[in-house]
């Protein structure tokens, strides 16, 4: 497949054998490890989900999804822990919406607004290096993600990216076949119909701290 690719097989095997020795002490039965952590001396356990809720293989914008469950249910299926042990669920949300690659994106801004969001937010895919598509914050998607995950709190990030915008929009509802709907549709062909319009901040959030 890659005729010009040259690999030092023996050298790679030496590297891998060294990695084996480094990793050996950290390998153990994951279910038993989590059980001990949950039922032993009290401790704080933080589980971080990869990817976004709308990339979930079961509840995302199929077929433009990843290969696993990145919603809160993935905590149980991925770690082998029972659902009653899930405590607080924090949703991490950007102050605008982004997506890498193709797929539904109702609030996308294919214009200078989207370009400014992309450059100010340094929005590029971590793995591929592709520029992320950018658009206004979509509350329909956030509400849908909350229905699935049951957020107990939201962490709003990258608010400072909006500092320079004279006007900011937030999506509230979609239009599908001339019908305005407040929920996430069963098909991905929809356009944002209702927005909240707000004057921009026109100030710097860069030095703010909590």
Short mmCIF file of N, CA and C in Angstrom, two decimals, residues 20-137:
data_model
loop_
_atom_site.label_atom_id
_atom_site.label_comp_id
_atom_site.label_asym_id
_atom_site.label_seq_id
_atom_site.Cartn_x
_atom_site.Cartn_y
_atom_site.Cartn_z
N UNK A 20 6.81 -2.64 26.73
CA UNK A 20 6.17 -3.71 27.49
C UNK A 20 6.62 -3.67 28.95
N UNK A 21 7.92 -3.52 29.17
CA UNK A 21 8.44 -3.49 30.54
C UNK A 21 7.95 -2.26 31.30
N UNK A 22 7.78 -1.16 30.60
CA UNK A 22 7.30 0.06 31.24
C UNK A 22 5.81 -0.05 31.61
N UNK A 23 5.05 -0.73 30.76
CA UNK A 23 3.61 -0.81 30.97
C UNK A 23 3.17 -1.93 31.91
N UNK A 24 3.98 -2.97 32.03
CA UNK A 24 3.61 -4.13 32.83
C UNK A 24 3.09 -3.78 34.22
N UNK A 25 3.79 -2.91 34.98
CA UNK A 25 3.33 -2.62 36.35
C UNK A 25 1.97 -1.93 36.41
N UNK A 26 1.53 -1.37 35.29
CA UNK A 26 0.27 -0.61 35.28
C UNK A 26 -0.91 -1.43 34.75
N UNK A 27 -0.68 -2.67 34.38
CA UNK A 27 -1.73 -3.51 33.80
C UNK A 27 -2.37 -4.37 34.89
N UNK A 28 -3.68 -4.29 35.00
CA UNK A 28 -4.41 -5.13 35.94
C UNK A 28 -5.87 -5.21 35.51
N UNK A 29 -6.65 -6.01 36.19
CA UNK A 29 -8.07 -6.16 35.84
C UNK A 29 -8.81 -4.85 36.14
N UNK A 30 -9.38 -4.26 35.09
CA UNK A 30 -10.02 -2.95 35.24
C UNK A 30 -11.27 -2.96 36.09
N UNK A 31 -12.09 -4.00 35.97
CA UNK A 31 -13.34 -4.07 36.74
C UNK A 31 -13.03 -4.15 38.23
N UNK A 32 -12.08 -5.00 38.60
CA UNK A 32 -11.73 -5.14 40.01
C UNK A 32 -11.09 -3.86 40.54
N UNK A 33 -10.29 -3.20 39.71
CA UNK A 33 -9.67 -1.93 40.11
C UNK A 33 -10.73 -0.88 40.41
N UNK A 34 -11.75 -0.76 39.53
CA UNK A 34 -12.80 0.23 39.75
C UNK A 34 -13.65 -0.13 40.97
N UNK A 35 -13.90 -1.43 41.17
CA UNK A 35 -14.70 -1.84 42.32
C UNK A 35 -14.00 -1.45 43.62
N UNK A 36 -12.71 -1.70 43.67
CA UNK A 36 -11.95 -1.33 44.87
C UNK A 36 -11.96 0.17 45.08
N UNK A 37 -11.83 0.92 44.00
CA UNK A 37 -11.82 2.38 44.10
C UNK A 37 -13.16 2.91 44.59
N UNK A 38 -14.25 2.27 44.15
CA UNK A 38 -15.60 2.73 44.51
C UNK A 38 -16.01 2.31 45.90
N UNK A 39 -15.49 1.19 46.39
CA UNK A 39 -15.95 0.65 47.67
C UNK A 39 -14.88 0.68 48.77
N UNK A 40 -13.70 1.16 48.43
CA UNK A 40 -12.64 1.29 49.43
C UNK A 40 -12.72 2.63 50.13
N UNK A 41 -11.60 3.11 50.65
CA UNK A 41 -11.57 4.44 51.29
C UNK A 41 -12.10 5.50 50.33
N UNK A 42 -12.89 6.45 50.83
CA UNK A 42 -13.48 7.48 49.95
C UNK A 42 -12.43 8.21 49.12
N UNK A 43 -12.69 8.34 47.87
CA UNK A 43 -11.79 9.08 46.98
C UNK A 43 -12.60 9.72 45.86
N UNK A 44 -12.02 10.72 45.24
CA UNK A 44 -12.66 11.37 44.11
C UNK A 44 -12.24 10.67 42.82
N UNK A 45 -13.21 10.31 42.01
CA UNK A 45 -12.93 9.64 40.74
C UNK A 45 -13.48 10.51 39.62
N UNK A 46 -12.61 10.92 38.71
CA UNK A 46 -13.00 11.75 37.58
C UNK A 46 -12.86 10.95 36.29
N UNK A 47 -13.94 10.86 35.55
CA UNK A 47 -13.94 10.17 34.25
C UNK A 47 -14.17 11.20 33.17
N UNK A 48 -13.27 11.29 32.21
CA UNK A 48 -13.39 12.26 31.12
C UNK A 48 -13.80 11.54 29.84
N UNK A 49 -14.85 12.04 29.21
CA UNK A 49 -15.31 11.46 27.97
C UNK A 49 -14.58 12.05 26.77
N UNK A 50 -14.27 11.21 25.78
CA UNK A 50 -13.65 11.70 24.55
C UNK A 50 -14.74 11.95 23.51
N UNK A 51 -14.52 12.95 22.67
CA UNK A 51 -15.49 13.31 21.62
C UNK A 51 -16.75 13.92 22.24
N UNK A 52 -17.65 14.34 21.39
CA UNK A 52 -18.85 15.03 21.84
C UNK A 52 -20.07 14.12 21.77
N UNK A 53 -21.14 14.52 22.46
CA UNK A 53 -22.35 13.70 22.54
C UNK A 53 -22.92 13.38 21.16
N UNK A 54 -22.83 14.33 20.24
CA UNK A 54 -23.42 14.13 18.92
C UNK A 54 -22.55 13.27 18.00
N UNK A 55 -21.42 12.78 18.54
CA UNK A 55 -20.62 11.80 17.81
C UNK A 55 -20.84 10.39 18.35
N UNK A 56 -21.72 10.25 19.33
CA UNK A 56 -22.02 8.94 19.90
C UNK A 56 -22.61 8.02 18.83
N UNK A 57 -22.15 6.77 18.80
CA UNK A 57 -22.57 5.84 17.74
C UNK A 57 -24.06 5.53 17.77
N UNK A 58 -24.68 5.61 18.97
CA UNK A 58 -26.11 5.32 19.09
C UNK A 58 -26.99 6.56 19.03
N UNK A 59 -26.52 7.67 19.59
CA UNK A 59 -27.36 8.85 19.72
C UNK A 59 -26.86 10.05 18.92
N UNK A 60 -25.78 9.90 18.19
CA UNK A 60 -25.22 11.00 17.42
C UNK A 60 -25.85 11.16 16.05
N UNK A 61 -25.27 12.04 15.25
CA UNK A 61 -25.79 12.33 13.91
C UNK A 61 -25.30 11.26 12.92
N UNK A 62 -25.78 10.05 13.11
CA UNK A 62 -25.39 8.89 12.28
C UNK A 62 -25.68 9.18 10.81
N UNK A 63 -24.80 8.83 9.89
CA UNK A 63 -23.59 8.02 10.05
C UNK A 63 -22.32 8.81 10.36
N UNK A 64 -22.47 10.10 10.63
CA UNK A 64 -21.28 10.93 10.86
C UNK A 64 -20.93 10.92 12.35
N UNK A 65 -20.52 9.74 12.82
CA UNK A 65 -20.28 9.54 14.25
C UNK A 65 -18.95 8.79 14.44
N UNK A 66 -18.58 8.59 15.70
CA UNK A 66 -17.40 7.78 16.00
C UNK A 66 -17.84 6.34 16.24
N UNK A 67 -16.94 5.49 16.70
CA UNK A 67 -17.24 4.06 16.78
C UNK A 67 -17.61 3.61 18.19
N UNK A 68 -17.86 4.54 19.09
CA UNK A 68 -18.11 4.15 20.48
C UNK A 68 -19.16 5.05 21.12
N UNK A 69 -19.48 4.77 22.38
CA UNK A 69 -20.42 5.59 23.14
C UNK A 69 -19.65 6.65 23.92
N UNK A 70 -19.77 7.89 23.48
CA UNK A 70 -19.08 8.98 24.19
C UNK A 70 -20.05 9.80 25.02
N UNK A 71 -21.28 9.30 25.20
CA UNK A 71 -22.20 9.89 26.17
C UNK A 71 -21.98 9.22 27.52
N UNK A 72 -22.77 9.62 28.53
CA UNK A 72 -22.49 9.19 29.90
C UNK A 72 -22.58 7.66 30.06
N UNK A 73 -23.37 6.99 29.22
CA UNK A 73 -23.46 5.54 29.30
C UNK A 73 -22.13 4.85 29.05
N UNK A 74 -21.23 5.52 28.33
CA UNK A 74 -19.92 4.96 28.07
C UNK A 74 -19.08 4.79 29.33
N UNK A 75 -19.44 5.52 30.38
CA UNK A 75 -18.75 5.35 31.67
C UNK A 75 -18.95 3.92 32.17
N UNK A 76 -20.17 3.41 32.06
CA UNK A 76 -20.48 2.06 32.54
C UNK A 76 -19.93 0.99 31.60
N UNK A 77 -20.15 1.15 30.31
CA UNK A 77 -19.70 0.13 29.37
C UNK A 77 -18.19 0.15 29.19
N UNK A 78 -17.58 1.32 29.37
CA UNK A 78 -16.14 1.42 29.17
C UNK A 78 -15.32 1.02 30.38
N UNK A 79 -15.86 1.29 31.58
CA UNK A 79 -15.10 1.01 32.80
C UNK A 79 -15.61 -0.22 33.55
N UNK A 80 -16.78 -0.70 33.20
CA UNK A 80 -17.33 -1.85 33.91
C UNK A 80 -17.81 -1.50 35.30
N UNK A 81 -18.39 -0.32 35.46
CA UNK A 81 -18.93 0.09 36.75
C UNK A 81 -20.44 0.28 36.64
N UNK A 82 -21.18 0.05 37.72
CA UNK A 82 -22.65 0.14 37.65
C UNK A 82 -23.13 1.58 37.59
N UNK A 83 -24.30 1.80 36.98
CA UNK A 83 -24.79 3.17 36.80
C UNK A 83 -25.07 3.92 38.09
N UNK A 84 -25.41 3.19 39.19
CA UNK A 84 -25.71 3.89 40.43
C UNK A 84 -24.48 4.57 41.04
N UNK A 85 -23.31 4.24 40.52
CA UNK A 85 -22.10 4.87 41.02
C UNK A 85 -21.73 6.15 40.25
N UNK A 86 -22.50 6.45 39.21
CA UNK A 86 -22.26 7.71 38.51
C UNK A 86 -22.82 8.84 39.34
N UNK A 87 -21.99 9.82 39.66
CA UNK A 87 -22.42 10.93 40.50
C UNK A 87 -22.76 12.16 39.68
N UNK A 88 -21.98 13.20 39.84
CA UNK A 88 -22.22 14.43 39.09
C UNK A 88 -21.82 14.24 37.62
N UNK A 89 -22.58 14.86 36.72
CA UNK A 89 -22.30 14.78 35.29
C UNK A 89 -22.15 16.21 34.76
N UNK A 90 -20.94 16.56 34.40
CA UNK A 90 -20.66 17.93 33.93
C UNK A 90 -20.57 17.95 32.41
N UNK A 91 -21.40 18.76 31.80
CA UNK A 91 -21.31 18.96 30.36
C UNK A 91 -20.35 20.09 30.05
N UNK A 92 -19.42 19.85 29.13
CA UNK A 92 -18.46 20.87 28.73
C UNK A 92 -18.89 21.42 27.36
N UNK A 93 -19.19 22.70 27.32
CA UNK A 93 -19.79 23.30 26.13
C UNK A 93 -19.01 24.54 25.72
N UNK A 94 -18.66 24.62 24.45
CA UNK A 94 -18.07 25.86 23.93
C UNK A 94 -19.17 26.93 23.81
N UNK A 95 -18.74 28.19 23.79
CA UNK A 95 -19.67 29.31 23.63
C UNK A 95 -20.16 29.44 22.19
N UNK A 96 -19.67 28.57 21.32
CA UNK A 96 -20.11 28.47 19.94
C UNK A 96 -20.04 26.99 19.57
N UNK A 97 -20.40 26.63 18.35
CA UNK A 97 -20.46 25.22 17.96
C UNK A 97 -19.39 24.93 16.91
N UNK A 98 -18.79 23.74 17.00
CA UNK A 98 -17.79 23.32 16.02
C UNK A 98 -18.02 21.88 15.59
N UNK A 99 -17.45 21.55 14.45
CA UNK A 99 -17.49 20.17 13.97
C UNK A 99 -16.33 19.94 13.01
N UNK A 100 -15.71 18.75 13.08
CA UNK A 100 -14.66 18.37 12.13
C UNK A 100 -15.26 17.43 11.10
N UNK A 101 -14.99 17.68 9.83
CA UNK A 101 -15.46 16.78 8.79
C UNK A 101 -16.91 17.02 8.41
N UNK A 102 -17.44 16.12 7.59
CA UNK A 102 -18.80 16.28 7.08
C UNK A 102 -19.82 15.88 8.14
N UNK A 103 -21.09 16.22 7.89
CA UNK A 103 -22.17 15.89 8.81
C UNK A 103 -23.05 17.09 9.07
N UNK A 104 -24.20 16.84 9.68
CA UNK A 104 -25.19 17.90 9.93
C UNK A 104 -24.61 18.99 10.82
N UNK A 105 -24.90 20.24 10.46
CA UNK A 105 -24.42 21.37 11.25
C UNK A 105 -25.35 22.56 10.96
N UNK A 106 -26.54 22.58 11.57
CA UNK A 106 -27.55 23.59 11.24
C UNK A 106 -27.12 25.03 11.48
N UNK A 107 -26.31 25.29 12.51
CA UNK A 107 -25.96 26.69 12.82
C UNK A 107 -24.60 27.10 12.23
N UNK A 108 -24.08 26.28 11.31
CA UNK A 108 -22.77 26.57 10.72
C UNK A 108 -22.76 27.92 10.01
N UNK A 109 -21.64 28.61 10.11
CA UNK A 109 -21.45 29.89 9.44
C UNK A 109 -20.37 29.75 8.36
N UNK A 110 -20.82 29.54 7.13
CA UNK A 110 -19.89 29.43 5.99
C UNK A 110 -19.59 30.83 5.46
N UNK A 111 -18.99 31.63 6.30
CA UNK A 111 -18.76 33.03 5.95
C UNK A 111 -17.63 33.58 6.83
N UNK A 112 -17.50 34.90 6.86
CA UNK A 112 -16.43 35.51 7.64
C UNK A 112 -16.60 35.27 9.14
N UNK A 113 -17.84 35.11 9.59
CA UNK A 113 -18.09 34.83 11.01
C UNK A 113 -17.48 33.48 11.38
N UNK A 114 -17.74 32.47 10.54
CA UNK A 114 -17.18 31.15 10.79
C UNK A 114 -15.67 31.16 10.73
N UNK A 115 -15.11 31.91 9.79
CA UNK A 115 -13.66 32.01 9.67
C UNK A 115 -13.05 32.66 10.91
N UNK A 116 -13.72 33.71 11.42
CA UNK A 116 -13.21 34.41 12.60
C UNK A 116 -13.27 33.51 13.84
N UNK A 117 -14.36 32.76 13.97
CA UNK A 117 -14.46 31.80 15.09
C UNK A 117 -13.34 30.77 15.00
N UNK A 118 -13.08 30.31 13.78
CA UNK A 118 -12.06 29.27 13.58
C UNK A 118 -10.66 29.79 13.91
N UNK A 119 -10.34 30.98 13.44
CA UNK A 119 -8.99 31.50 13.67
C UNK A 119 -8.79 31.94 15.12
N UNK A 120 -9.77 32.63 15.69
CA UNK A 120 -9.63 33.09 17.08
C UNK A 120 -9.62 31.91 18.05
N UNK A 121 -10.44 30.89 17.75
CA UNK A 121 -10.52 29.73 18.63
C UNK A 121 -9.47 28.67 18.36
N UNK A 122 -8.63 28.93 17.31
CA UNK A 122 -7.62 27.95 16.90
C UNK A 122 -8.26 26.56 16.75
N UNK A 123 -9.33 26.53 15.97
CA UNK A 123 -10.13 25.32 15.83
C UNK A 123 -9.60 24.43 14.71
N UNK A 124 -8.77 23.46 15.09
CA UNK A 124 -8.28 22.44 14.16
C UNK A 124 -8.40 21.07 14.81
N UNK A 125 -8.69 20.06 14.02
CA UNK A 125 -8.82 18.71 14.53
C UNK A 125 -7.52 18.21 15.13
N UNK A 126 -7.59 17.63 16.31
CA UNK A 126 -6.38 17.19 17.01
C UNK A 126 -5.66 16.10 16.24
N UNK A 127 -6.40 15.14 15.71
CA UNK A 127 -5.79 14.01 15.00
C UNK A 127 -5.45 14.34 13.56
N UNK A 128 -6.38 14.96 12.86
CA UNK A 128 -6.22 15.17 11.42
C UNK A 128 -5.57 16.50 11.06
N UNK A 129 -5.68 17.48 11.96
CA UNK A 129 -5.17 18.80 11.63
C UNK A 129 -6.08 19.60 10.73
N UNK A 130 -7.25 19.04 10.41
CA UNK A 130 -8.21 19.76 9.57
C UNK A 130 -8.84 20.93 10.33
N UNK A 131 -9.15 21.99 9.61
CA UNK A 131 -9.86 23.10 10.23
C UNK A 131 -11.26 22.65 10.64
N UNK A 132 -11.68 23.03 11.83
CA UNK A 132 -13.04 22.72 12.27
C UNK A 132 -14.03 23.70 11.63
N UNK A 133 -15.19 23.19 11.31
CA UNK A 133 -16.29 24.03 10.87
C UNK A 133 -16.86 24.73 12.11
N UNK A 134 -17.24 25.98 11.97
CA UNK A 134 -17.67 26.75 13.14
C UNK A 134 -19.02 27.44 12.89
N UNK A 135 -19.78 27.62 13.97
CA UNK A 135 -21.07 28.30 13.88
C UNK A 135 -21.52 28.78 15.24
N UNK A 136 -22.70 29.36 15.27
CA UNK A 136 -23.25 29.90 16.52
C UNK A 136 -23.64 28.77 17.49
N UNK A 137 -23.69 29.10 18.75
CA UNK A 137 -24.12 28.16 19.79
C UNK A 137 -25.52 27.64 19.46
#
